[in-house]
Amino acid sequence: MAKKQTKNDVRSDYVWGVLRITLGLTFLWAFIDKLFGLGFSTCRDEAGVVAVACSKAVVGGGSPTEGFLKFGTAGPLADFFQSLAGNPFIDILFMAGLLGLGIALTFGIGMKIAAISGTALLLMMWSAALLPENNPLIDEHIVYTIAIIGLLTVNGRQKLGIGPWWANTAIVKKYSFLA
């Protein structure tokens, strides 16, 4: 027999929903900024001047992975990640990952794929900069990974998204890995 949800259960479901949307918008923003160079992490010079669609933005011909992979990597895997800098295939995978994660998390759809691919992406980003700057093991990539896995565990109770509708579509019923 199913346990009846308490008020606290319902409140926590909304908190998980807000966390999911917040993480989703974080990934969507990273995608948009790298695509158009809106001056937050892309297309801002040392003086703080923003040049939208500069040569670092994808629309300006830039690589969304080159700067970080070439100059931001550290630790035992740095050489490997630096060898991937500017690779068009890696750029496409990275941008697709940011967009897919952003959409999935913001709307609460495709959570299984988002959890698996998001975990893989975040752990690769974490391993590209070993050891993290402020802690010998844990940085935001690990925290985001744990949050995404947590979101998957409560996906059936999800609030503030279209996940319940998505789960009842014919394609998801046929291919449950899309849930």
Short mmCIF file of N, CA and C in Angstrom, two decimals:
data_model
loop_
_atom_site.label_atom_id
_atom_site.label_comp_id
_atom_site.label_asym_id
_atom_site.label_seq_id
_atom_site.Cartn_x
_atom_site.Cartn_y
_atom_site.Cartn_z
N MET A 1 0.84 -1.18 0.00
CA MET A 1 0.00 0.00 0.00
C MET A 1 0.89 1.25 0.00
N ALA A 2 0.55 2.21 -0.84
CA ALA A 2 1.36 3.42 -0.97
C ALA A 2 1.20 4.31 0.25
N LYS A 3 2.32 4.87 0.66
CA LYS A 3 2.33 5.77 1.81
C LYS A 3 1.78 7.13 1.37
N LYS A 4 0.92 7.70 2.20
CA LYS A 4 0.35 9.01 1.91
C LYS A 4 1.42 10.08 2.13
N GLN A 5 1.50 11.03 1.20
CA GLN A 5 2.47 12.11 1.33
C GLN A 5 2.04 13.12 2.39
N THR A 6 2.99 13.53 3.21
CA THR A 6 2.73 14.55 4.21
C THR A 6 2.98 15.93 3.59
N LYS A 7 2.64 16.97 4.33
CA LYS A 7 2.91 18.34 3.86
C LYS A 7 4.41 18.54 3.64
N ASN A 8 5.23 17.98 4.53
CA ASN A 8 6.68 18.10 4.36
C ASN A 8 7.17 17.39 3.11
N ASP A 9 6.58 16.23 2.79
CA ASP A 9 6.94 15.52 1.56
C ASP A 9 6.64 16.39 0.34
N VAL A 10 5.46 17.01 0.35
CA VAL A 10 5.06 17.84 -0.79
C VAL A 10 5.98 19.06 -0.90
N ARG A 11 6.29 19.68 0.24
CA ARG A 11 7.21 20.82 0.23
C ARG A 11 8.57 20.42 -0.32
N SER A 12 9.08 19.28 0.12
CA SER A 12 10.40 18.85 -0.36
C SER A 12 10.35 18.55 -1.85
N ASP A 13 9.23 18.06 -2.35
CA ASP A 13 9.11 17.83 -3.79
C ASP A 13 9.23 19.16 -4.56
N TYR A 14 8.68 20.22 -4.00
CA TYR A 14 8.81 21.53 -4.64
C TYR A 14 10.24 22.05 -4.56
N VAL A 15 10.90 21.80 -3.44
CA VAL A 15 12.31 22.21 -3.31
C VAL A 15 13.15 21.48 -4.36
N TRP A 16 12.92 20.17 -4.53
CA TRP A 16 13.63 19.42 -5.58
C TRP A 16 13.32 19.99 -6.95
N GLY A 17 12.07 20.40 -7.17
CA GLY A 17 11.69 21.00 -8.44
C GLY A 17 12.43 22.30 -8.70
N VAL A 18 12.52 23.13 -7.68
CA VAL A 18 13.26 24.40 -7.82
C VAL A 18 14.74 24.12 -8.08
N LEU A 19 15.31 23.15 -7.38
CA LEU A 19 16.71 22.78 -7.61
C LEU A 19 16.90 22.31 -9.05
N ARG A 20 15.99 21.46 -9.54
CA ARG A 20 16.09 20.95 -10.91
C ARG A 20 16.07 22.10 -11.93
N ILE A 21 15.14 23.00 -11.77
CA ILE A 21 15.02 24.13 -12.70
C ILE A 21 16.25 25.02 -12.62
N THR A 22 16.73 25.27 -11.40
CA THR A 22 17.92 26.11 -11.22
C THR A 22 19.13 25.50 -11.91
N LEU A 23 19.35 24.21 -11.72
CA LEU A 23 20.46 23.54 -12.41
C LEU A 23 20.26 23.58 -13.92
N GLY A 24 19.03 23.35 -14.36
CA GLY A 24 18.75 23.39 -15.79
C GLY A 24 19.07 24.75 -16.40
N LEU A 25 18.67 25.81 -15.72
CA LEU A 25 18.95 27.15 -16.22
C LEU A 25 20.44 27.46 -16.20
N THR A 26 21.16 26.86 -15.25
CA THR A 26 22.62 27.02 -15.20
C THR A 26 23.25 26.45 -16.47
N PHE A 27 22.83 25.25 -16.87
CA PHE A 27 23.37 24.64 -18.08
C PHE A 27 22.89 25.35 -19.34
N LEU A 28 21.62 25.78 -19.36
CA LEU A 28 21.13 26.54 -20.53
C LEU A 28 21.90 27.84 -20.69
N TRP A 29 22.16 28.53 -19.57
CA TRP A 29 22.89 29.78 -19.66
C TRP A 29 24.30 29.55 -20.20
N ALA A 30 24.97 28.50 -19.72
CA ALA A 30 26.31 28.20 -20.21
C ALA A 30 26.28 27.97 -21.72
N PHE A 31 25.26 27.26 -22.20
CA PHE A 31 25.12 27.03 -23.64
C PHE A 31 24.93 28.35 -24.39
N ILE A 32 24.01 29.18 -23.93
CA ILE A 32 23.70 30.44 -24.62
C ILE A 32 24.91 31.38 -24.60
N ASP A 33 25.59 31.47 -23.46
CA ASP A 33 26.75 32.36 -23.36
C ASP A 33 27.87 31.89 -24.28
N LYS A 34 28.12 30.60 -24.33
CA LYS A 34 29.18 30.09 -25.22
C LYS A 34 28.78 30.23 -26.68
N LEU A 35 27.50 30.10 -26.98
CA LEU A 35 27.04 30.23 -28.36
C LEU A 35 27.14 31.67 -28.85
N PHE A 36 26.65 32.62 -28.05
CA PHE A 36 26.57 34.01 -28.49
C PHE A 36 27.62 34.93 -27.87
N GLY A 37 28.31 34.49 -26.85
CA GLY A 37 29.32 35.34 -26.22
C GLY A 37 28.73 36.57 -25.59
N LEU A 38 27.89 36.36 -24.58
CA LEU A 38 27.18 37.47 -23.96
C LEU A 38 27.96 38.16 -22.85
N GLY A 39 29.19 37.72 -22.63
CA GLY A 39 30.07 38.47 -21.74
C GLY A 39 30.14 38.02 -20.31
N PHE A 40 29.62 36.87 -19.99
CA PHE A 40 29.75 36.42 -18.61
C PHE A 40 31.00 35.57 -18.45
N SER A 41 31.07 34.45 -19.14
CA SER A 41 32.35 33.74 -19.14
C SER A 41 32.97 33.77 -20.54
N THR A 42 32.22 34.19 -21.50
CA THR A 42 32.68 34.27 -22.89
C THR A 42 32.60 35.72 -23.35
N CYS A 43 33.60 36.16 -24.06
CA CYS A 43 33.63 37.49 -24.69
C CYS A 43 33.71 38.67 -23.72
N ARG A 44 34.40 38.48 -22.61
CA ARG A 44 34.67 39.59 -21.68
C ARG A 44 36.18 39.67 -21.55
N ASP A 45 36.73 40.85 -21.82
CA ASP A 45 38.20 40.98 -21.74
C ASP A 45 38.63 41.29 -20.30
N GLU A 46 39.93 41.42 -20.11
CA GLU A 46 40.49 41.64 -18.77
C GLU A 46 39.97 42.92 -18.12
N ALA A 47 39.62 43.90 -18.92
CA ALA A 47 39.11 45.17 -18.40
C ALA A 47 37.61 45.10 -18.10
N GLY A 48 36.96 43.97 -18.42
CA GLY A 48 35.54 43.81 -18.19
C GLY A 48 34.67 44.26 -19.34
N VAL A 49 35.28 44.61 -20.46
CA VAL A 49 34.52 45.06 -21.63
C VAL A 49 33.96 43.84 -22.36
N VAL A 50 32.68 43.91 -22.70
CA VAL A 50 32.01 42.80 -23.38
C VAL A 50 31.92 43.10 -24.87
N ALA A 51 32.29 42.12 -25.68
CA ALA A 51 32.14 42.21 -27.13
C ALA A 51 31.28 41.03 -27.56
N VAL A 52 29.95 41.23 -27.55
CA VAL A 52 29.02 40.15 -27.89
C VAL A 52 29.40 39.56 -29.25
N ALA A 53 29.31 38.23 -29.33
CA ALA A 53 29.62 37.48 -30.55
C ALA A 53 31.08 37.65 -30.99
N CYS A 54 31.97 37.80 -30.00
CA CYS A 54 33.39 37.93 -30.30
C CYS A 54 33.92 36.63 -30.90
N SER A 55 35.19 36.60 -31.19
CA SER A 55 35.79 35.42 -31.83
C SER A 55 35.83 34.20 -30.91
N LYS A 56 35.59 34.37 -29.60
CA LYS A 56 35.54 33.23 -28.67
C LYS A 56 34.19 32.54 -28.69
N ALA A 57 33.13 33.26 -29.10
CA ALA A 57 31.79 32.69 -29.16
C ALA A 57 31.67 31.76 -30.37
N VAL A 58 30.79 30.79 -30.26
CA VAL A 58 30.58 29.86 -31.38
C VAL A 58 30.14 30.62 -32.62
N VAL A 59 29.23 31.58 -32.47
CA VAL A 59 28.77 32.34 -33.64
C VAL A 59 29.87 33.21 -34.23
N GLY A 60 30.91 33.49 -33.47
CA GLY A 60 32.05 34.25 -33.96
C GLY A 60 33.18 33.36 -34.47
N GLY A 61 32.89 32.05 -34.55
CA GLY A 61 33.89 31.11 -35.04
C GLY A 61 34.75 30.48 -33.97
N GLY A 62 34.43 30.74 -32.71
CA GLY A 62 35.24 30.21 -31.61
C GLY A 62 34.88 28.80 -31.21
N SER A 63 35.74 28.24 -30.41
CA SER A 63 35.55 26.90 -29.86
C SER A 63 35.09 27.04 -28.41
N PRO A 64 33.97 26.39 -28.05
CA PRO A 64 33.50 26.51 -26.67
C PRO A 64 34.36 25.76 -25.66
N THR A 65 35.24 24.89 -26.14
CA THR A 65 36.07 24.10 -25.22
C THR A 65 37.53 24.53 -25.19
N GLU A 66 37.97 25.24 -26.20
CA GLU A 66 39.39 25.52 -26.35
C GLU A 66 40.01 26.26 -25.17
N GLY A 67 39.39 27.34 -24.74
CA GLY A 67 39.97 28.14 -23.66
C GLY A 67 40.18 27.34 -22.39
N PHE A 68 39.13 26.65 -21.94
CA PHE A 68 39.25 25.88 -20.71
C PHE A 68 40.21 24.71 -20.88
N LEU A 69 40.04 23.95 -21.96
CA LEU A 69 40.88 22.77 -22.12
C LEU A 69 42.36 23.11 -22.33
N LYS A 70 42.61 24.24 -22.96
CA LYS A 70 44.01 24.62 -23.21
C LYS A 70 44.66 25.26 -21.98
N PHE A 71 43.90 26.11 -21.26
CA PHE A 71 44.50 26.90 -20.19
C PHE A 71 43.97 26.59 -18.79
N GLY A 72 42.82 25.92 -18.68
CA GLY A 72 42.21 25.70 -17.37
C GLY A 72 42.41 24.31 -16.81
N THR A 73 43.01 23.44 -17.57
CA THR A 73 43.21 22.08 -17.08
C THR A 73 44.45 22.00 -16.21
N ALA A 74 44.41 21.04 -15.29
CA ALA A 74 45.53 20.85 -14.37
C ALA A 74 45.52 19.41 -13.89
N GLY A 75 46.59 19.02 -13.28
CA GLY A 75 46.65 17.70 -12.68
C GLY A 75 47.09 16.60 -13.63
N PRO A 76 46.91 15.36 -13.21
CA PRO A 76 47.45 14.22 -13.96
C PRO A 76 46.82 13.99 -15.33
N LEU A 77 45.63 14.50 -15.57
CA LEU A 77 44.95 14.29 -16.85
C LEU A 77 45.01 15.51 -17.76
N ALA A 78 45.74 16.53 -17.37
CA ALA A 78 45.79 17.79 -18.12
C ALA A 78 46.24 17.58 -19.55
N ASP A 79 47.28 16.80 -19.79
CA ASP A 79 47.76 16.59 -21.16
C ASP A 79 46.69 15.98 -22.05
N PHE A 80 45.96 15.01 -21.51
CA PHE A 80 44.88 14.39 -22.28
C PHE A 80 43.83 15.42 -22.65
N PHE A 81 43.35 16.18 -21.66
CA PHE A 81 42.31 17.16 -21.94
C PHE A 81 42.81 18.28 -22.85
N GLN A 82 44.05 18.70 -22.69
CA GLN A 82 44.60 19.73 -23.57
C GLN A 82 44.66 19.25 -25.02
N SER A 83 44.86 17.96 -25.23
CA SER A 83 44.89 17.42 -26.60
C SER A 83 43.52 17.48 -27.27
N LEU A 84 42.47 17.64 -26.50
CA LEU A 84 41.10 17.73 -27.04
C LEU A 84 40.69 19.17 -27.36
N ALA A 85 41.47 20.14 -26.93
CA ALA A 85 41.12 21.56 -27.09
C ALA A 85 40.89 21.91 -28.56
N GLY A 86 39.75 22.53 -28.82
CA GLY A 86 39.46 23.01 -30.17
C GLY A 86 39.00 21.94 -31.14
N ASN A 87 38.88 20.69 -30.71
CA ASN A 87 38.42 19.61 -31.59
C ASN A 87 36.94 19.83 -31.89
N PRO A 88 36.57 19.96 -33.17
CA PRO A 88 35.17 20.24 -33.52
C PRO A 88 34.18 19.19 -33.00
N PHE A 89 34.58 17.93 -32.99
CA PHE A 89 33.70 16.87 -32.48
C PHE A 89 33.45 17.06 -30.98
N ILE A 90 34.49 17.37 -30.24
CA ILE A 90 34.37 17.61 -28.80
C ILE A 90 33.52 18.85 -28.55
N ASP A 91 33.71 19.89 -29.38
CA ASP A 91 32.90 21.10 -29.25
C ASP A 91 31.41 20.80 -29.43
N ILE A 92 31.09 20.01 -30.44
CA ILE A 92 29.68 19.66 -30.71
C ILE A 92 29.11 18.85 -29.56
N LEU A 93 29.86 17.85 -29.09
CA LEU A 93 29.39 17.04 -27.96
C LEU A 93 29.17 17.90 -26.72
N PHE A 94 30.10 18.80 -26.45
CA PHE A 94 30.00 19.66 -25.27
C PHE A 94 28.77 20.56 -25.36
N MET A 95 28.60 21.22 -26.49
CA MET A 95 27.45 22.12 -26.65
C MET A 95 26.13 21.35 -26.61
N ALA A 96 26.10 20.17 -27.24
CA ALA A 96 24.89 19.35 -27.20
C ALA A 96 24.59 18.92 -25.76
N GLY A 97 25.65 18.59 -25.02
CA GLY A 97 25.47 18.21 -23.62
C GLY A 97 24.91 19.34 -22.79
N LEU A 98 25.44 20.54 -22.95
CA LEU A 98 24.93 21.70 -22.21
C LEU A 98 23.47 21.96 -22.54
N LEU A 99 23.14 21.94 -23.83
CA LEU A 99 21.77 22.20 -24.26
C LEU A 99 20.83 21.11 -23.79
N GLY A 100 21.21 19.86 -24.00
CA GLY A 100 20.36 18.75 -23.59
C GLY A 100 20.11 18.72 -22.09
N LEU A 101 21.17 18.90 -21.32
CA LEU A 101 21.01 18.95 -19.86
C LEU A 101 20.14 20.13 -19.44
N GLY A 102 20.38 21.26 -20.06
CA GLY A 102 19.59 22.45 -19.72
C GLY A 102 18.12 22.24 -19.96
N ILE A 103 17.77 21.70 -21.11
CA ILE A 103 16.36 21.46 -21.44
C ILE A 103 15.76 20.39 -20.54
N ALA A 104 16.47 19.27 -20.39
CA ALA A 104 15.95 18.16 -19.58
C ALA A 104 15.69 18.59 -18.14
N LEU A 105 16.66 19.26 -17.54
CA LEU A 105 16.51 19.66 -16.15
C LEU A 105 15.50 20.79 -15.98
N THR A 106 15.50 21.75 -16.87
CA THR A 106 14.56 22.87 -16.74
C THR A 106 13.11 22.38 -16.82
N PHE A 107 12.84 21.47 -17.75
CA PHE A 107 11.47 21.02 -17.96
C PHE A 107 11.13 19.71 -17.26
N GLY A 108 12.14 19.01 -16.76
CA GLY A 108 11.89 17.76 -16.05
C GLY A 108 11.59 16.59 -16.97
N ILE A 109 12.21 16.58 -18.14
CA ILE A 109 12.00 15.49 -19.09
C ILE A 109 13.32 14.80 -19.38
N GLY A 110 13.25 13.53 -19.74
CA GLY A 110 14.46 12.80 -20.07
C GLY A 110 15.44 12.72 -18.91
N MET A 111 14.92 12.57 -17.71
CA MET A 111 15.78 12.63 -16.53
C MET A 111 16.78 11.48 -16.44
N LYS A 112 16.43 10.31 -16.96
CA LYS A 112 17.38 9.20 -16.92
C LYS A 112 18.61 9.52 -17.78
N ILE A 113 18.37 9.96 -18.99
CA ILE A 113 19.48 10.31 -19.88
C ILE A 113 20.24 11.51 -19.33
N ALA A 114 19.52 12.48 -18.80
CA ALA A 114 20.17 13.67 -18.23
C ALA A 114 21.05 13.29 -17.05
N ALA A 115 20.59 12.39 -16.20
CA ALA A 115 21.38 12.00 -15.04
C ALA A 115 22.65 11.27 -15.46
N ILE A 116 22.54 10.39 -16.42
CA ILE A 116 23.71 9.62 -16.86
C ILE A 116 24.69 10.53 -17.61
N SER A 117 24.19 11.26 -18.60
CA SER A 117 25.08 12.11 -19.39
C SER A 117 25.60 13.29 -18.57
N GLY A 118 24.77 13.84 -17.71
CA GLY A 118 25.20 14.95 -16.86
C GLY A 118 26.28 14.52 -15.89
N THR A 119 26.12 13.33 -15.32
CA THR A 119 27.15 12.80 -14.42
C THR A 119 28.46 12.62 -15.18
N ALA A 120 28.38 12.05 -16.38
CA ALA A 120 29.60 11.84 -17.18
C ALA A 120 30.27 13.18 -17.51
N LEU A 121 29.49 14.16 -17.98
CA LEU A 121 30.04 15.46 -18.34
C LEU A 121 30.68 16.15 -17.12
N LEU A 122 29.97 16.16 -16.02
CA LEU A 122 30.48 16.84 -14.83
C LEU A 122 31.72 16.16 -14.26
N LEU A 123 31.75 14.84 -14.28
CA LEU A 123 32.94 14.14 -13.78
C LEU A 123 34.14 14.36 -14.69
N MET A 124 33.89 14.46 -16.00
CA MET A 124 35.00 14.78 -16.91
C MET A 124 35.52 16.19 -16.65
N MET A 125 34.61 17.15 -16.44
CA MET A 125 35.02 18.52 -16.16
C MET A 125 35.79 18.58 -14.84
N TRP A 126 35.34 17.81 -13.85
CA TRP A 126 36.04 17.76 -12.57
C TRP A 126 37.44 17.17 -12.75
N SER A 127 37.53 16.08 -13.50
CA SER A 127 38.83 15.42 -13.67
C SER A 127 39.79 16.24 -14.54
N ALA A 128 39.27 17.17 -15.32
CA ALA A 128 40.13 18.01 -16.15
C ALA A 128 40.91 19.02 -15.31
N ALA A 129 40.45 19.29 -14.11
CA ALA A 129 41.10 20.30 -13.27
C ALA A 129 41.49 19.74 -11.91
N LEU A 130 41.97 18.52 -11.90
CA LEU A 130 42.42 17.93 -10.63
C LEU A 130 43.68 18.64 -10.17
N LEU A 131 43.86 18.86 -9.03
CA LEU A 131 43.02 18.87 -7.86
C LEU A 131 42.27 20.20 -7.82
N PRO A 132 40.99 20.15 -7.36
CA PRO A 132 40.22 21.39 -7.32
C PRO A 132 40.92 22.49 -6.50
N GLU A 133 40.57 23.72 -6.81
CA GLU A 133 41.25 24.89 -6.23
C GLU A 133 41.02 25.07 -4.73
N ASN A 134 39.79 24.85 -4.26
CA ASN A 134 39.46 25.17 -2.88
C ASN A 134 39.29 23.98 -1.95
N ASN A 135 39.42 22.77 -2.49
CA ASN A 135 39.24 21.56 -1.70
C ASN A 135 39.99 20.46 -2.43
N PRO A 136 40.63 19.56 -1.72
CA PRO A 136 41.44 18.55 -2.43
C PRO A 136 40.63 17.58 -3.29
N LEU A 137 39.33 17.47 -3.07
CA LEU A 137 38.53 16.53 -3.86
C LEU A 137 37.23 17.09 -4.42
N ILE A 138 36.57 17.93 -3.65
CA ILE A 138 35.20 18.31 -4.00
C ILE A 138 35.14 19.75 -4.50
N ASP A 139 34.46 19.91 -5.64
CA ASP A 139 34.14 21.25 -6.14
C ASP A 139 32.70 21.23 -6.64
N GLU A 140 32.28 22.29 -7.33
CA GLU A 140 30.88 22.38 -7.76
C GLU A 140 30.47 21.26 -8.70
N HIS A 141 31.40 20.70 -9.46
CA HIS A 141 31.05 19.61 -10.37
C HIS A 141 30.58 18.37 -9.61
N ILE A 142 31.19 18.09 -8.49
CA ILE A 142 30.78 16.96 -7.66
C ILE A 142 29.43 17.25 -7.00
N VAL A 143 29.24 18.47 -6.51
CA VAL A 143 27.98 18.84 -5.88
C VAL A 143 26.85 18.77 -6.91
N TYR A 144 27.05 19.29 -8.11
CA TYR A 144 26.03 19.21 -9.16
C TYR A 144 25.73 17.76 -9.52
N THR A 145 26.76 16.92 -9.56
CA THR A 145 26.55 15.51 -9.88
C THR A 145 25.66 14.85 -8.83
N ILE A 146 25.94 15.09 -7.58
CA ILE A 146 25.12 14.51 -6.51
C ILE A 146 23.69 15.05 -6.59
N ALA A 147 23.54 16.32 -6.87
CA ALA A 147 22.20 16.92 -7.00
C ALA A 147 21.43 16.28 -8.15
N ILE A 148 22.08 16.07 -9.28
CA ILE A 148 21.40 15.46 -10.44
C ILE A 148 20.99 14.02 -10.13
N ILE A 149 21.86 13.27 -9.46
CA ILE A 149 21.50 11.90 -9.07
C ILE A 149 20.33 11.93 -8.09
N GLY A 150 20.36 12.87 -7.15
CA GLY A 150 19.24 13.04 -6.22
C GLY A 150 17.95 13.34 -6.95
N LEU A 151 18.02 14.20 -7.96
CA LEU A 151 16.84 14.53 -8.75
C LEU A 151 16.26 13.30 -9.44
N LEU A 152 17.13 12.44 -9.92
CA LEU A 152 16.66 11.21 -10.57
C LEU A 152 15.92 10.32 -9.57
N THR A 153 16.41 10.27 -8.32
CA THR A 153 15.77 9.40 -7.33
C THR A 153 14.37 9.87 -6.94
N VAL A 154 14.08 11.16 -7.08
CA VAL A 154 12.76 11.68 -6.74
C VAL A 154 11.95 12.04 -7.99
N ASN A 155 12.40 11.59 -9.14
CA ASN A 155 11.78 11.97 -10.40
C ASN A 155 10.29 11.63 -10.44
N GLY A 156 9.88 10.52 -9.86
CA GLY A 156 8.48 10.12 -9.89
C GLY A 156 7.56 11.06 -9.14
N ARG A 157 8.10 11.85 -8.23
CA ARG A 157 7.30 12.79 -7.44
C ARG A 157 7.51 14.23 -7.90
N GLN A 158 8.06 14.39 -9.05
CA GLN A 158 8.50 15.69 -9.52
C GLN A 158 7.38 16.74 -9.58
N LYS A 159 7.75 17.92 -9.22
CA LYS A 159 6.87 19.10 -9.27
C LYS A 159 7.52 20.15 -10.16
N LEU A 160 6.72 21.10 -10.64
CA LEU A 160 7.20 22.25 -11.40
C LEU A 160 7.86 21.86 -12.72
N GLY A 161 7.32 20.89 -13.38
CA GLY A 161 7.86 20.50 -14.68
C GLY A 161 6.81 19.75 -15.48
N ILE A 162 7.18 19.39 -16.67
CA ILE A 162 6.24 18.64 -17.52
C ILE A 162 6.59 17.16 -17.57
N GLY A 163 7.41 16.71 -16.61
CA GLY A 163 7.81 15.32 -16.53
C GLY A 163 6.66 14.33 -16.46
N PRO A 164 5.64 14.57 -15.63
CA PRO A 164 4.52 13.63 -15.58
C PRO A 164 3.82 13.50 -16.94
N TRP A 165 3.62 14.61 -17.62
CA TRP A 165 3.03 14.55 -18.96
C TRP A 165 3.96 13.79 -19.90
N TRP A 166 5.26 14.12 -19.86
CA TRP A 166 6.26 13.49 -20.72
C TRP A 166 6.26 11.97 -20.52
N ALA A 167 6.18 11.52 -19.26
CA ALA A 167 6.20 10.08 -18.95
C ALA A 167 5.03 9.34 -19.55
N ASN A 168 3.94 10.05 -19.83
CA ASN A 168 2.75 9.41 -20.39
C ASN A 168 2.66 9.50 -21.91
N THR A 169 3.66 10.07 -22.55
CA THR A 169 3.63 10.12 -24.02
C THR A 169 3.93 8.74 -24.59
N ALA A 170 3.47 8.50 -25.80
CA ALA A 170 3.64 7.20 -26.44
C ALA A 170 5.11 6.83 -26.61
N ILE A 171 5.95 7.80 -26.98
CA ILE A 171 7.36 7.49 -27.21
C ILE A 171 8.07 7.07 -25.93
N VAL A 172 7.74 7.71 -24.82
CA VAL A 172 8.37 7.35 -23.54
C VAL A 172 7.84 6.00 -23.05
N LYS A 173 6.56 5.74 -23.29
CA LYS A 173 6.01 4.44 -22.90
C LYS A 173 6.67 3.32 -23.71
N LYS A 174 6.99 3.61 -24.97
CA LYS A 174 7.65 2.61 -25.82
C LYS A 174 9.13 2.49 -25.48
N TYR A 175 9.80 3.62 -25.22
CA TYR A 175 11.23 3.66 -24.91
C TYR A 175 11.44 4.26 -23.53
N SER A 176 11.36 3.41 -22.51
CA SER A 176 11.38 3.91 -21.12
C SER A 176 12.66 4.64 -20.74
N PHE A 177 13.76 4.42 -21.47
CA PHE A 177 14.99 5.14 -21.14
C PHE A 177 14.86 6.64 -21.39
N LEU A 178 13.81 7.07 -22.08
CA LEU A 178 13.57 8.50 -22.33
C LEU A 178 12.86 9.18 -21.15
N ALA A 179 12.45 8.39 -20.16
CA ALA A 179 11.69 8.95 -19.02
C ALA A 179 12.52 9.93 -18.22
#
